[in-house]
């Protein structure tokens, strides 16, 4: 992990840990319903103030909390057009398999690349610190994965260009 990435991830880890105080809370409108308040937004008093942890204008995390759920939206660094395409394809690939990732949302929040939704049921079934570790590890690894894919695409393009230009 780079020295500039560590304080950013530590701030995200601390904010996630503080926000992950979730409890079972039934709907105040419909009897015997328990929906994630961060998604439904039916009562303003049940929502926490959203927090944005930002490394720069393109790389940031939005953490929205409520009494029974929290939504984490991540904007991934995309320096050039190749990284934008690779990021979009990779996120689409993951979101199509959202059923296999219990906390992954199928559609990200506007302005972000990927979103996770953690409810009180997730924190009852899984360890809270492991959920935080997963999200921080995901943020660490996704940058590496996109950089590796970019290098692979560039190497392959160079080989294709050399083969094509041999004929001339």
CSV table of N, CA and C in Angstrom, one decimal, residues 8 11-12 15 49-57 59-64 73 75 112:
chain,number,residue,atom,x,y,z
A,8,UNK,N,-5.9,7.7,3.7
A,8,UNK,CA,-7.2,7.7,3.1
A,8,UNK,C,-8.0,6.4,3.5
A,11,UNK,N,-8.9,6.6,7.2
A,11,UNK,CA,-10.1,7.4,7.4
A,11,UNK,C,-11.4,6.7,7.1
A,12,UNK,N,-11.3,6.0,5.9
A,12,UNK,CA,-12.5,5.2,5.5
A,12,UNK,C,-12.8,4.2,6.5
A,15,UNK,N,-14.4,5.7,9.7
A,15,UNK,CA,-15.7,6.2,9.5
A,15,UNK,C,-16.7,5.0,9.3
A,49,UNK,N,-26.1,12.0,9.0
A,49,UNK,CA,-25.6,12.9,8.0
A,49,UNK,C,-24.6,12.2,7.1
A,50,UNK,N,-24.7,12.2,5.8
A,50,UNK,CA,-23.8,11.5,4.9
A,50,UNK,C,-22.4,12.1,5.0
A,51,UNK,N,-21.4,11.2,5.0
A,51,UNK,CA,-20.0,11.6,5.1
A,51,UNK,C,-19.3,11.3,3.8
A,52,UNK,N,-18.5,12.2,3.3
A,52,UNK,CA,-17.7,12.0,2.1
A,52,UNK,C,-16.2,12.0,2.5
A,53,UNK,N,-15.5,10.9,2.3
A,53,UNK,CA,-14.1,10.8,2.6
A,53,UNK,C,-13.4,10.8,1.2
A,54,UNK,N,-12.6,11.9,0.9
A,54,UNK,CA,-12.1,12.1,-0.4
A,54,UNK,C,-10.6,12.2,-0.4
A,55,UNK,N,-10.0,11.5,-1.3
A,55,UNK,CA,-8.6,11.5,-1.5
A,55,UNK,C,-8.2,12.6,-2.5
A,56,UNK,N,-9.0,12.8,-3.6
A,56,UNK,CA,-9.0,13.9,-4.5
A,56,UNK,C,-10.4,14.0,-5.1
A,57,UNK,N,-10.6,14.8,-6.1
A,57,UNK,CA,-11.9,15.1,-6.7
A,57,UNK,C,-12.5,13.8,-7.4
A,59,UNK,N,-11.5,10.5,-6.6
A,59,UNK,CA,-11.4,9.3,-5.8
A,59,UNK,C,-12.0,9.6,-4.4
A,60,UNK,N,-13.2,9.1,-4.2
A,60,UNK,CA,-13.9,9.4,-2.9
A,60,UNK,C,-14.8,8.3,-2.5
A,61,UNK,N,-15.3,8.4,-1.3
A,61,UNK,CA,-16.2,7.4,-0.7
A,61,UNK,C,-17.3,8.2,0.0
A,62,UNK,N,-18.6,7.8,-0.4
A,62,UNK,CA,-19.7,8.4,0.3
A,62,UNK,C,-20.3,7.4,1.2
A,63,UNK,N,-20.4,7.7,2.5
A,63,UNK,CA,-20.9,6.8,3.5
A,63,UNK,C,-22.2,7.4,4.1
A,64,UNK,N,-23.3,6.7,3.8
A,64,UNK,CA,-24.6,7.2,4.2
A,64,UNK,C,-25.1,6.2,5.3
A,73,UNK,N,-20.7,4.1,-1.1
A,73,UNK,CA,-20.6,4.4,-2.6
A,73,UNK,C,-19.1,4.8,-2.8
A,75,UNK,N,-16.2,6.0,-5.6
A,75,UNK,CA,-15.8,6.5,-6.9
A,75,UNK,C,-14.3,6.2,-7.0
A,112,UNK,N,-21.1,7.8,-8.6
A,112,UNK,CA,-20.1,6.9,-8.1
A,112,UNK,C,-20.1,5.6,-8.9
